[in-house]
Amino acid sequence: MKENIFKDYNELSEAVADQVIKQIKNKPDSLITIAGGETPLGTLQILSNRLLNEDIDYSKVTFVSLDEWVSLNESTVGSCRESLNTNLFDSLNLTDEQVVFFDGDAENLTDECKQIDDVINRNDGLDLIILGIGMNGHLGFNEPGIITRKSSIVKLADVTKQVMNKYFDEELKLTHGITLGYEQILASKKIVLMANGARKANIIQIMKDSEISYDVPASILKDSNNFELYIDEEARRLNEKD
Ligand code: GLP
């Protein structure tokens, strides 16, 4: 596992944005997944500026969903799709086909899974995935102890239910998530896991120390040669002597 450590959140966000731009330049028809949540917000803003202001052809890129809260779609502020819309997609000139996202409010969630699985299969896997890490080590909504392969509907862990209120204006009673599965994440040609801030230091340390186990979902990434960790100093600091 290659570990990249940055002075602060801004440098971390710039480095991850660089990876996305590099990917688009190298393979203009890339399939790219970027997590929702707070961690990638800086990256999304840098990306939206750079894609608009630099001469980069992103017209063939497809952005694929990582996850969504079941019962929510882009109309709820704080949903994964809304966050990506607001911070990236809306400012770009994208066709409808360039964004393939789980609709957590769809009547048939199995069809939502199939739609995403088909797009990923047609491309022979994702080209780049930018992941965040949950406080319990989850990736997307792959919660500890749950083994998924392809897109799946997963019961939310208690920790996730406690943390989720930070995303929403009102208290929501959400019980499930819809997420890419481990097989799809691990098959990505490049995997970036980003984390910032002191509150993530504990779980980052656990991920590093843990054996590879579905009980610590992010530890599964250590199995892949395509995986790199991108963290800031605060997320690294727990057991380090500075
Ligand atoms: C959320 C999402 C993940 C996200 C992770 C970290 O619950 N399901 O996709 O990467 O947890 O979120 P944050 O970046 O807000 O800490």
Coordinates of N, CA and C and ligand atoms in Angstrom, one line a residue:
M1 N 0.8 -1.2 0.0 CA 0.0 0.0 0.0 C 0.9 1.2 0.0
K2 N 0.7 2.1 -1.0 CA 1.5 3.3 -1.0 C 0.7 4.4 -0.2
E3 N 1.4 5.1 0.7 CA 0.8 6.1 1.5 C 1.3 7.5 1.1
N4 N 0.4 8.4 0.8 CA 0.8 9.8 0.4 C 0.2 10.7 1.5
I5 N 1.1 11.4 2.1 CA 0.7 12.3 3.3 C 0.9 13.7 2.9
F6 N -0.1 14.5 3.2 CA -0.1 15.9 2.8 C -0.2 16.8 4.0
K7 N 0.3 18.0 3.9 CA 0.4 19.0 5.0 C -1.0 19.3 5.6
D8 N -2.0 19.5 4.7 CA -3.3 19.9 5.1 C -4.4 19.4 4.1
Y9 N -5.6 19.7 4.5 CA -6.7 19.3 3.6 C -6.7 19.9 2.2
N10 N -6.2 21.1 2.1 CA -6.1 21.7 0.8 C -5.1 21.0 -0.1
E11 N -4.0 20.7 0.4 CA -3.0 20.0 -0.4 C -3.4 18.6 -0.7
L12 N -4.1 18.0 0.2 CA -4.7 16.6 -0.1 C -5.7 16.7 -1.2
S13 N -6.6 17.7 -1.1 CA -7.6 17.9 -2.1 C -7.0 18.1 -3.5
E14 N -6.0 19.0 -3.5 CA -5.4 19.3 -4.8 C -4.7 18.0 -5.4
A15 N -4.1 17.2 -4.5 CA -3.4 16.0 -5.1 C -4.4 15.0 -5.6
V16 N -5.5 14.9 -5.0 CA -6.6 13.9 -5.5 C -7.2 14.5 -6.7
A17 N -7.4 15.8 -6.8 CA -7.9 16.4 -8.0 C -6.9 16.1 -9.2
D18 N -5.6 16.3 -8.9 CA -4.6 16.0 -9.9 C -4.7 14.6 -10.5
Q19 N -5.0 13.6 -9.6 CA -5.2 12.2 -10.0 C -6.4 12.1 -11.0
V20 N -7.4 12.8 -10.7 CA -8.6 12.7 -11.5 C -8.3 13.3 -12.9
I21 N -7.7 14.5 -12.9 CA -7.4 15.2 -14.2 C -6.4 14.3 -15.0
K22 N -5.4 13.8 -14.3 CA -4.4 12.9 -15.0 C -5.2 11.7 -15.7
Q23 N -6.1 11.2 -15.0 CA -6.9 10.0 -15.5 C -7.6 10.4 -16.7
I24 N -8.3 11.6 -16.7 CA -9.1 12.1 -17.8 C -8.2 12.3 -19.0
K25 N -7.0 12.9 -18.7 CA -6.1 13.2 -19.9 C -5.6 11.9 -20.5
N26 N -5.3 11.0 -19.7 CA -4.7 9.7 -20.2 C -5.7 8.9 -20.9
K27 N -7.0 8.9 -20.4 CA -8.0 8.1 -21.0 C -9.3 8.9 -21.0
P28 N -9.6 9.6 -22.0 CA -10.7 10.5 -22.0 C -12.1 9.9 -21.8
D29 N -12.2 8.6 -22.1 CA -13.5 7.9 -21.9 C -13.5 7.1 -20.6
S30 N -12.8 7.6 -19.6 CA -12.7 6.9 -18.3 C -14.0 6.8 -17.6
L31 N -14.1 5.7 -16.8 CA -15.3 5.6 -15.9 C -14.7 5.9 -14.5
I32 N -15.3 6.9 -13.9 CA -14.7 7.5 -12.7 C -15.8 7.5 -11.6
T33 N -15.4 7.0 -10.4 CA -16.3 7.1 -9.3 C -15.7 8.0 -8.2
I34 N -16.5 8.9 -7.7 CA -16.1 9.8 -6.6 C -17.1 9.7 -5.5
A35 N -16.6 9.4 -4.3 CA -17.6 9.2 -3.2 C -18.3 10.5 -2.9
G36 N -19.5 10.4 -2.3 CA -20.2 11.5 -1.7 C -19.5 11.8 -0.3
G37 N -20.2 12.5 0.5 CA -19.7 12.8 1.8 C -18.8 14.0 1.9
E38 N -18.3 14.3 3.0 CA -17.6 15.6 3.2 C -16.1 15.5 2.7
T39 N -15.5 14.4 2.8 CA -14.1 14.3 2.5 C -13.7 14.8 1.1
P40 N -14.5 14.4 0.0 CA -14.0 14.8 -1.3 C -14.5 16.3 -1.7
L41 N -15.1 17.0 -0.8 CA -15.7 18.3 -1.2 C -14.7 19.2 -1.8
G42 N -13.5 19.3 -1.1 CA -12.4 20.2 -1.6 C -12.0 19.7 -3.0
T43 N -11.8 18.5 -3.2 CA -11.4 17.9 -4.5 C -12.4 18.3 -5.5
L44 N -13.7 18.1 -5.2 CA -14.8 18.4 -6.2 C -14.7 19.9 -6.6
Q45 N -14.5 20.8 -5.7 CA -14.4 22.2 -6.0 C -13.2 22.5 -6.9
I46 N -12.1 22.0 -6.6 CA -10.9 22.2 -7.4 C -11.1 21.6 -8.8
L47 N -11.7 20.4 -8.8 CA -12.0 19.8 -10.1 C -12.9 20.6 -11.0
S48 N -14.0 21.1 -10.4 CA -14.9 21.8 -11.2 C -14.3 23.1 -11.7
N49 N -13.4 23.8 -10.9 CA -12.7 24.9 -11.5 C -11.7 24.5 -12.6
R50 N -11.0 23.5 -12.4 CA -9.9 23.1 -13.3 C -10.6 22.6 -14.6
L51 N -11.6 21.8 -14.5 CA -12.3 21.3 -15.7 C -12.9 22.4 -16.5
L52 N -13.4 23.4 -15.9 CA -14.0 24.6 -16.6 C -12.9 25.5 -17.2
N53 N -11.8 25.7 -16.5 CA -10.9 26.7 -16.9 C -9.7 26.2 -17.7
E54 N -9.4 24.9 -17.6 CA -8.2 24.4 -18.4 C -8.8 23.7 -19.6
D55 N -7.9 23.5 -20.5 CA -8.3 22.9 -21.8 C -8.4 21.4 -21.6
I56 N -9.4 20.9 -21.0 CA -9.4 19.4 -20.7 C -10.8 18.9 -21.3
D57 N -10.6 17.9 -22.1 CA -11.9 17.4 -22.8 C -12.4 16.3 -21.8
Y58 N -13.5 16.6 -21.2 CA -14.2 15.6 -20.3 C -15.5 15.1 -20.9
S59 N -15.7 15.3 -22.2 CA -16.9 15.0 -22.8 C -17.2 13.5 -22.9
K60 N -16.2 12.7 -22.7 CA -16.4 11.3 -22.9 C -16.3 10.5 -21.5
V61 N -16.0 11.3 -20.5 CA -16.0 10.7 -19.1 C -17.4 10.2 -18.7
T62 N -17.4 9.1 -18.0 CA -18.7 8.7 -17.3 C -18.4 8.7 -15.8
F63 N -19.2 9.4 -15.1 CA -19.2 9.4 -13.6 C -20.2 8.4 -13.1
V64 N -19.7 7.4 -12.3 CA -20.5 6.4 -11.8 C -20.7 6.5 -10.3
S65 N -21.9 6.2 -9.8 CA -22.2 6.3 -8.4 C -21.4 5.4 -7.5
L66 N -21.0 5.8 -6.4 CA -20.4 4.9 -5.4 C -21.6 4.3 -4.5
D67 N -22.4 5.3 -4.0 CA -23.4 4.8 -3.1 C -24.5 5.9 -2.9
E68 N -25.6 5.5 -2.3 CA -26.7 6.4 -2.0 C -27.5 5.9 -0.9
W69 N -28.1 6.8 -0.1 CA -29.0 6.4 1.0 C -30.3 5.9 0.4
V70 N -30.8 4.7 0.8 CA -32.0 4.2 0.3 C -33.2 5.1 0.8
S71 N -34.0 5.5 -0.2 CA -35.2 6.4 -0.1 C -34.8 7.8 -0.4
L72 N -33.6 8.1 -0.7 CA -33.2 9.4 -1.1 C -32.7 9.5 -2.6
N73 N -33.0 10.6 -3.2 CA -32.4 10.9 -4.5 C -31.9 12.3 -4.5
E74 N -31.6 12.9 -5.7 CA -31.0 14.2 -5.8 C -31.8 15.3 -5.2
S75 N -33.1 15.1 -5.0 CA -33.9 16.2 -4.5 C -33.7 16.4 -3.0
T76 N -33.0 15.5 -2.3 CA -32.8 15.8 -0.9 C -31.4 16.3 -0.7
V77 N -31.3 17.5 -0.1 CA -30.0 18.2 0.2 C -29.3 17.3 1.2
G78 N -28.1 16.9 0.8 CA -27.3 16.0 1.7 C -27.2 14.6 1.1
S79 N -28.0 14.3 0.1 CA -27.9 12.9 -0.5 C -26.5 12.9 -1.3
C80 N -26.0 11.7 -1.6 CA -24.8 11.6 -2.3 C -24.8 12.3 -3.6
R81 N -26.0 12.1 -4.3 CA -26.1 12.7 -5.7 C -26.2 14.2 -5.6
E82 N -27.0 14.7 -4.6 CA -27.1 16.1 -4.5 C -25.8 16.8 -4.3
S83 N -24.9 16.1 -3.4 CA -23.6 16.7 -3.1 C -22.8 16.7 -4.3
L84 N -22.8 15.7 -5.1 CA -22.0 15.7 -6.3 C -22.5 16.6 -7.4
N85 N -23.9 16.7 -7.5 CA -24.5 17.7 -8.4 C -24.0 19.1 -8.1
T86 N -24.2 19.4 -6.8 CA -23.9 20.8 -6.4 C -22.4 21.2 -6.5
N87 N -21.6 20.2 -6.2 CA -20.1 20.6 -6.1 C -19.4 20.2 -7.4
L88 N -20.0 19.5 -8.3 CA -19.3 19.2 -9.5 C -20.2 19.2 -10.8
F89 N -21.1 18.2 -10.8 CA -21.8 18.0 -12.0 C -22.5 19.2 -12.6
D90 N -23.2 19.9 -11.7 CA -24.0 21.1 -12.2 C -23.2 22.1 -12.9
S91 N -21.9 22.3 -12.5 CA -21.1 23.3 -13.1 C -20.5 22.9 -14.4
L92 N -20.5 21.6 -14.7 CA -19.9 21.1 -15.9 C -21.0 21.0 -17.0
N93 N -20.5 20.9 -18.3 CA -21.4 20.6 -19.4 C -21.4 19.1 -19.6
L94 N -22.3 18.4 -18.9 CA -22.4 16.9 -19.0 C -23.7 16.5 -19.6
T95 N -23.6 15.5 -20.4 CA -24.9 14.9 -20.9 C -25.5 14.0 -19.9
D96 N -26.7 13.7 -20.0 CA -27.4 12.8 -19.0 C -26.6 11.4 -18.9
E97 N -26.1 11.0 -20.1 CA -25.4 9.7 -20.1 C -24.1 9.7 -19.4
Q98 N -23.6 10.9 -19.1 CA -22.3 10.9 -18.4 C -22.3 10.7 -16.9
V99 N -23.5 10.7 -16.4 CA -23.7 10.5 -15.0 C -24.6 9.3 -14.7
V100 N -24.1 8.2 -14.2 CA -24.8 7.0 -14.0 C -24.9 6.8 -12.5
F101 N -26.0 7.1 -11.9 CA -26.1 7.1 -10.4 C -27.2 6.3 -9.9
F102 N -27.0 5.7 -8.7 CA -28.1 5.0 -8.0 C -29.2 6.0 -7.6
D103 N -30.4 5.7 -7.9 CA -31.6 6.5 -7.4 C -32.1 5.7 -6.2
G104 N -31.7 6.2 -5.0 CA -32.1 5.5 -3.8 C -33.6 5.5 -3.5
D105 N -34.3 6.3 -4.3 CA -35.8 6.4 -4.1 C -36.5 5.6 -5.2
A106 N -35.8 4.9 -6.0 CA -36.5 4.1 -7.1 C -37.3 3.0 -6.5
E107 N -38.4 2.7 -7.3 CA -39.3 1.6 -6.8 C -38.6 0.3 -6.8
N108 N -37.8 0.1 -7.8 CA -37.1 -1.2 -7.9 C -35.6 -1.0 -7.8
L109 N -35.1 -1.3 -6.6 CA -33.7 -1.0 -6.3 C -32.8 -2.1 -6.9
T110 N -33.4 -3.2 -7.2 CA -32.6 -4.3 -7.9 C -32.2 -3.8 -9.3
D111 N -33.2 -3.1 -9.9 CA -32.9 -2.5 -11.3 C -31.8 -1.5 -11.2
E112 N -31.8 -0.7 -10.1 CA -30.8 0.3 -9.9 C -29.4 -0.4 -9.9
C113 N -29.3 -1.5 -9.1 CA -28.1 -2.2 -9.0 C -27.7 -2.7 -10.4
K114 N -28.6 -3.3 -11.1 CA -28.3 -3.9 -12.4 C -27.8 -2.8 -13.4
Q115 N -28.4 -1.6 -13.3 CA -28.0 -0.5 -14.3 C -26.5 -0.2 -14.1
I116 N -26.2 -0.1 -12.8 CA -24.8 0.3 -12.5 C -23.8 -0.9 -12.8
D117 N -24.2 -2.1 -12.5 CA -23.4 -3.3 -12.8 C -23.2 -3.4 -14.3
D118 N -24.2 -3.1 -15.1 CA -24.1 -3.2 -16.5 C -23.1 -2.2 -17.1
V119 N -23.2 -1.0 -16.6 CA -22.2 0.0 -17.1 C -20.8 -0.3 -16.8
I120 N -20.6 -0.8 -15.5 CA -19.2 -1.1 -15.1 C -18.7 -2.4 -15.9
N121 N -19.6 -3.3 -16.1 CA -19.2 -4.5 -16.9 C -18.8 -4.2 -18.3
R122 N -19.6 -3.3 -18.9 CA -19.4 -2.9 -20.3 C -18.0 -2.3 -20.5
N123 N -17.6 -1.6 -19.5 CA -16.3 -0.9 -19.6 C -15.1 -1.8 -19.1
D124 N -15.5 -3.0 -18.6 CA -14.4 -3.8 -18.1 C -13.8 -3.2 -16.8
G125 N -14.7 -2.7 -16.0 CA -14.3 -2.2 -14.7 C -14.1 -0.7 -14.6
L126 N -14.1 -0.1 -13.4 CA -13.9 1.3 -13.3 C -12.4 1.6 -13.6
D127 N -12.2 2.8 -14.0 CA -10.8 3.2 -14.2 C -10.2 3.9 -13.0
L128 N -11.0 4.6 -12.3 CA -10.5 5.3 -11.1 C -11.6 5.4 -10.1
I129 N -11.3 5.1 -8.8 CA -12.3 5.3 -7.8 C -11.7 6.1 -6.6
I130 N -12.4 7.1 -6.2 CA -12.0 8.0 -5.1 C -12.9 7.7 -4.0
L131 N -12.4 7.1 -2.9 CA -13.2 6.6 -1.8 C -12.9 7.5 -0.6
G132 N -14.0 7.6 0.3 CA -13.8 8.1 1.6 C -13.8 6.9 2.6
I133 N -13.7 7.2 3.9 CA -13.7 6.1 4.8 C -14.7 6.5 5.9
G134 N -15.6 5.6 6.3 CA -16.6 5.8 7.4 C -15.8 5.7 8.7
M135 N -16.5 6.2 9.8 CA -15.9 6.1 11.1 C -15.7 4.7 11.6
N136 N -16.4 3.8 11.0 CA -16.3 2.3 11.3 C -15.5 1.6 10.2
G137 N -14.9 2.4 9.3 CA -14.1 1.8 8.2 C -14.8 1.4 7.0
H138 N -16.1 1.8 6.9 CA -16.9 1.4 5.8 C -16.4 2.1 4.5
L139 N -16.7 1.4 3.4 CA -16.3 1.9 2.0 C -17.7 2.0 1.3
G140 N -18.0 3.1 0.8 CA -19.4 3.3 0.3 C -20.3 2.9 1.4
F141 N -21.3 2.0 1.2 CA -22.1 1.5 2.3 C -21.7 0.0 2.6
N142 N -20.5 -0.4 2.3 CA -20.1 -1.7 2.7 C -19.7 -1.7 4.2
E143 N -20.7 -2.0 5.0 CA -20.5 -1.9 6.5 C -19.8 -3.1 7.0
P144 N -19.1 -3.0 8.2 CA -18.3 -4.1 8.7 C -19.1 -5.4 8.8
G145 N -18.4 -6.5 8.4 CA -19.0 -7.8 8.5 C -19.9 -8.2 7.4
I146 N -20.2 -7.3 6.4 CA -21.1 -7.6 5.3 C -20.2 -7.8 4.1
I147 N -20.5 -8.9 3.4 CA -19.7 -9.2 2.2 C -20.5 -9.0 1.0
T148 N -20.1 -8.1 0.1 CA -20.8 -7.8 -1.1 C -19.9 -8.1 -2.3
R149 N -20.5 -8.4 -3.4 CA -19.6 -8.6 -4.6 C -19.9 -7.4 -5.6
K150 N -21.2 -7.4 -6.1 CA -21.6 -6.3 -7.0 C -22.4 -5.3 -6.3
S151 N -23.1 -4.5 -7.0 CA -24.0 -3.5 -6.3 C -25.0 -4.2 -5.4
S152 N -25.2 -3.6 -4.3 CA -26.0 -4.3 -3.2 C -26.8 -3.3 -2.4
I153 N -27.8 -3.8 -1.8 CA -28.6 -3.0 -0.8 C -28.1 -3.5 0.6
V154 N -27.7 -2.6 1.4 CA -27.1 -3.0 2.7 C -27.7 -2.3 3.9
K155 N -27.9 -3.0 5.0 CA -28.4 -2.4 6.2 C -27.3 -1.5 6.8
L156 N -27.7 -0.3 7.2 CA -26.7 0.6 7.8 C -26.3 0.2 9.2
A157 N -25.1 0.4 9.5 CA -24.5 0.1 10.8 C -25.0 1.2 11.8
D158 N -25.0 0.9 13.0 CA -25.5 1.9 14.0 C -24.6 3.2 14.0
V159 N -23.3 3.0 13.8 CA -22.4 4.2 13.8 C -22.8 5.1 12.6
T160 N -23.1 4.5 11.5 CA -23.4 5.2 10.3 C -24.7 6.0 10.5
K161 N -25.7 5.4 11.2 CA -26.9 6.1 11.5 C -26.7 7.3 12.5
Q162 N -25.7 7.1 13.4 CA -25.4 8.2 14.3 C -24.7 9.4 13.6
V163 N -23.8 9.0 12.7 CA -23.0 10.1 12.0 C -23.8 10.8 10.9
M164 N -24.8 10.1 10.4 CA -25.5 10.6 9.1 C -26.2 12.0 9.3
N165 N -26.5 12.3 10.5 CA -27.3 13.6 10.6 C -26.5 14.8 10.2
K166 N -25.1 14.6 10.1 CA -24.3 15.8 9.7 C -24.6 16.2 8.3
Y167 N -25.1 15.3 7.5 CA -25.4 15.6 6.1 C -26.7 16.3 5.8
F168 N -27.7 16.2 6.7 CA -29.0 16.6 6.4 C -29.5 17.7 7.3
D169 N -30.4 18.5 6.7 CA -31.0 19.7 7.4 C -32.0 19.2 8.5
E170 N -32.6 18.0 8.3 CA -33.6 17.5 9.2 C -33.2 16.1 9.6
E171 N -33.8 15.6 10.7 CA -33.4 14.3 11.1 C -34.2 13.2 10.3
L172 N -33.4 12.4 9.6 CA -34.1 11.4 8.7 C -33.9 10.0 9.3
K173 N -34.9 9.2 9.2 CA -34.8 7.8 9.7 C -34.4 6.9 8.5
L174 N -33.1 6.8 8.3 CA -32.7 5.9 7.1 C -32.2 4.6 7.7
T175 N -32.4 3.6 7.0 CA -32.1 2.2 7.5 C -31.1 1.5 6.6
H176 N -31.1 1.8 5.3 CA -30.3 1.1 4.3 C -29.6 2.0 3.3
G177 N -28.5 1.4 2.8 CA -27.8 2.1 1.7 C -27.7 1.2 0.5
I178 N -27.4 1.8 -0.7 CA -27.2 1.1 -1.9 C -25.8 1.4 -2.3
T179 N -25.0 0.4 -2.7 CA -23.6 0.7 -2.8 C -22.9 -0.2 -3.8
L180 N -21.8 0.2 -4.4 CA -21.0 -0.7 -5.2 C -20.5 -1.8 -4.2
G181 N -20.2 -2.9 -4.8 CA -19.7 -4.0 -4.0 C -18.1 -4.1 -4.0
Y182 N -17.6 -4.9 -3.2 CA -16.1 -5.0 -3.1 C -15.5 -5.4 -4.4
E183 N -16.1 -6.4 -5.1 CA -15.5 -6.8 -6.4 C -15.3 -5.7 -7.3
Q184 N -16.3 -4.8 -7.4 CA -16.2 -3.7 -8.3 C -15.2 -2.6 -7.8
I185 N -15.1 -2.4 -6.5 CA -14.1 -1.5 -6.0 C -12.7 -2.0 -6.2
L186 N -12.5 -3.3 -5.9 CA -11.2 -3.9 -6.1 C -10.7 -4.0 -7.5
A187 N -11.7 -4.1 -8.4 CA -11.4 -4.2 -9.9 C -11.0 -2.9 -10.5
S188 N -11.2 -1.8 -9.8 CA -10.9 -0.5 -10.3 C -9.4 -0.4 -10.6
K189 N -9.1 0.2 -11.8 CA -7.6 0.2 -12.2 C -6.8 1.1 -11.3
K190 N -7.4 2.0 -10.6 CA -6.7 2.8 -9.6 C -7.7 3.1 -8.5
I191 N -7.2 2.9 -7.3 CA -8.1 3.0 -6.1 C -7.4 4.1 -5.2
V192 N -8.1 5.2 -4.9 CA -7.6 6.2 -4.0 C -8.5 6.2 -2.8
L193 N -8.0 6.0 -1.6 CA -8.8 6.2 -0.3 C -8.3 7.5 0.3
M194 N -9.2 8.5 0.5 CA -8.7 9.7 1.1 C -9.4 9.9 2.5
A195 N -8.6 10.5 3.3 CA -9.1 10.8 4.7 C -8.4 12.1 5.2
N196 N -9.1 12.9 5.9 CA -8.6 14.1 6.5 C -9.1 14.3 7.9
G197 N -8.3 15.0 8.7 CA -8.8 15.4 10.0 C -8.5 14.4 11.1
A198 N -8.4 14.9 12.3 CA -8.1 14.1 13.5 C -9.1 13.0 13.7
R199 N -10.4 13.3 13.4 CA -11.4 12.3 13.7 C -11.2 11.0 12.9
K200 N -10.5 11.1 11.8 CA -10.3 9.9 11.0 C -9.0 9.1 11.4
A201 N -8.2 9.7 12.3 CA -6.9 9.1 12.6 C -7.0 7.7 13.2
N202 N -8.0 7.5 14.0 CA -8.2 6.2 14.7 C -8.5 5.1 13.7
I203 N -9.5 5.4 12.8 CA -9.9 4.4 11.9 C -8.8 4.1 10.8
I204 N -8.0 5.2 10.5 CA -6.9 5.0 9.5 C -5.9 4.0 10.2
Q205 N -5.6 4.3 11.4 CA -4.6 3.4 12.1 C -5.1 2.0 12.2
I206 N -6.4 1.8 12.5 CA -7.0 0.5 12.6 C -6.9 -0.2 11.2
M207 N -7.2 0.5 10.2 CA -7.1 -0.1 8.9 C -5.7 -0.5 8.5
K208 N -4.7 0.3 8.9 CA -3.3 -0.1 8.6 C -2.9 -1.3 9.4
D209 N -3.3 -1.4 10.7 CA -2.8 -2.4 11.6 C -3.6 -3.7 11.4
S210 N -4.8 -3.6 10.9 CA -5.7 -4.8 10.9 C -5.2 -5.8 9.8
E211 N -5.5 -7.1 10.1 CA -5.4 -8.0 9.0 C -6.5 -7.7 8.0
I212 N -6.3 -8.3 6.8 CA -7.3 -8.0 5.8 C -8.6 -8.7 6.2
S213 N -9.7 -8.0 6.5 CA -10.9 -8.6 7.0 C -12.1 -7.7 6.7
Y214 N -13.2 -8.4 6.4 CA -14.5 -7.7 6.1 C -15.0 -6.9 7.3
D215 N -14.4 -7.3 8.5 CA -14.8 -6.5 9.7 C -14.3 -5.1 9.7
V216 N -13.2 -4.9 9.0 CA -12.7 -3.5 8.8 C -12.7 -3.3 7.3
P217 N -13.8 -2.9 6.7 CA -13.9 -2.9 5.2 C -12.7 -2.3 4.5
A218 N -12.2 -1.1 5.0 CA -11.1 -0.5 4.2 C -9.9 -1.4 4.2
S219 N -9.7 -2.3 5.1 CA -8.5 -3.1 5.1 C -8.5 -4.0 3.9
I220 N -9.7 -4.3 3.3 CA -9.7 -5.1 2.1 C -8.9 -4.5 1.0
L221 N -8.8 -3.2 1.0 CA -8.1 -2.5 -0.1 C -6.6 -2.9 -0.1
K222 N -6.1 -3.3 1.0 CA -4.7 -3.6 1.1 C -4.3 -4.8 0.3
D223 N -5.3 -5.6 -0.2 CA -5.1 -6.7 -1.1 C -4.7 -6.3 -2.5
S224 N -5.0 -5.0 -2.8 CA -4.8 -4.5 -4.2 C -3.6 -3.7 -4.4
N225 N -2.9 -4.1 -5.5 CA -1.6 -3.3 -5.9 C -2.0 -1.9 -6.4
N226 N -3.3 -1.8 -6.8 CA -3.7 -0.5 -7.4 C -4.1 0.6 -6.3
F227 N -4.0 0.2 -5.1 CA -4.5 1.0 -4.0 C -3.5 2.0 -3.4
E228 N -3.9 3.2 -3.3 CA -3.0 4.2 -2.6 C -3.9 5.0 -1.6
L229 N -3.2 5.2 -0.4 CA -3.9 6.0 0.6 C -3.4 7.5 0.5
Y230 N -4.4 8.4 0.6 CA -4.1 9.8 0.5 C -4.7 10.4 1.8
I231 N -3.8 10.9 2.7 CA -4.3 11.4 3.9 C -3.5 12.7 4.3
D232 N -4.2 13.5 5.1 CA -3.4 14.7 5.6 C -2.8 14.4 7.0
E233 N -1.9 15.3 7.4 CA -1.2 15.1 8.6 C -2.1 14.7 9.8
E234 N -3.2 15.4 9.9 CA -4.1 15.2 11.0 C -4.6 13.8 11.1
A235 N -4.9 13.2 9.9 CA -5.5 11.9 9.9 C -4.4 10.8 10.1
R236 N -3.1 11.2 10.0 CA -2.0 10.3 10.2 C -1.6 10.3 11.7
R237 N -1.9 11.4 12.4 CA -1.1 11.7 13.6 C -1.2 10.8 14.8
L238 N -2.3 10.0 14.9 CA -2.6 9.3 16.1 C -1.4 8.7 16.9
N239 N -0.7 7.8 16.2 CA 0.4 7.1 16.9 C 1.8 7.6 16.5
E240 N 1.8 8.7 15.8 CA 3.1 9.2 15.3 C 3.7 10.2 16.3
K241 N 5.0 10.2 16.4 CA 5.7 11.2 17.3 C 6.2 12.3 16.4
D242 N 5.7 13.5 16.6 CA 6.1 14.6 15.7 C 7.1 15.5 16.5
Ligands
GLP1 C1 -20.5 7.9 4.2 C2 -20.6 7.4 2.7 C3 -19.3 7.1 2.1 C4 -18.3 8.1 2.6 C5 -18.0 7.9 4.0 C6 -17.2 9.0 4.7 O1 -21.5 7.4 5.0 N1 -21.4 6.2 2.7 O2 -19.4 7.1 0.7 O3 -17.1 8.0 1.9 O4 -19.2 7.7 4.8 O5 -17.9 10.1 4.8 P1 -17.3 11.6 5.1 O6 -16.4 11.9 4.0 O7 -18.5 12.5 5.2 O8 -16.6 11.4 6.4

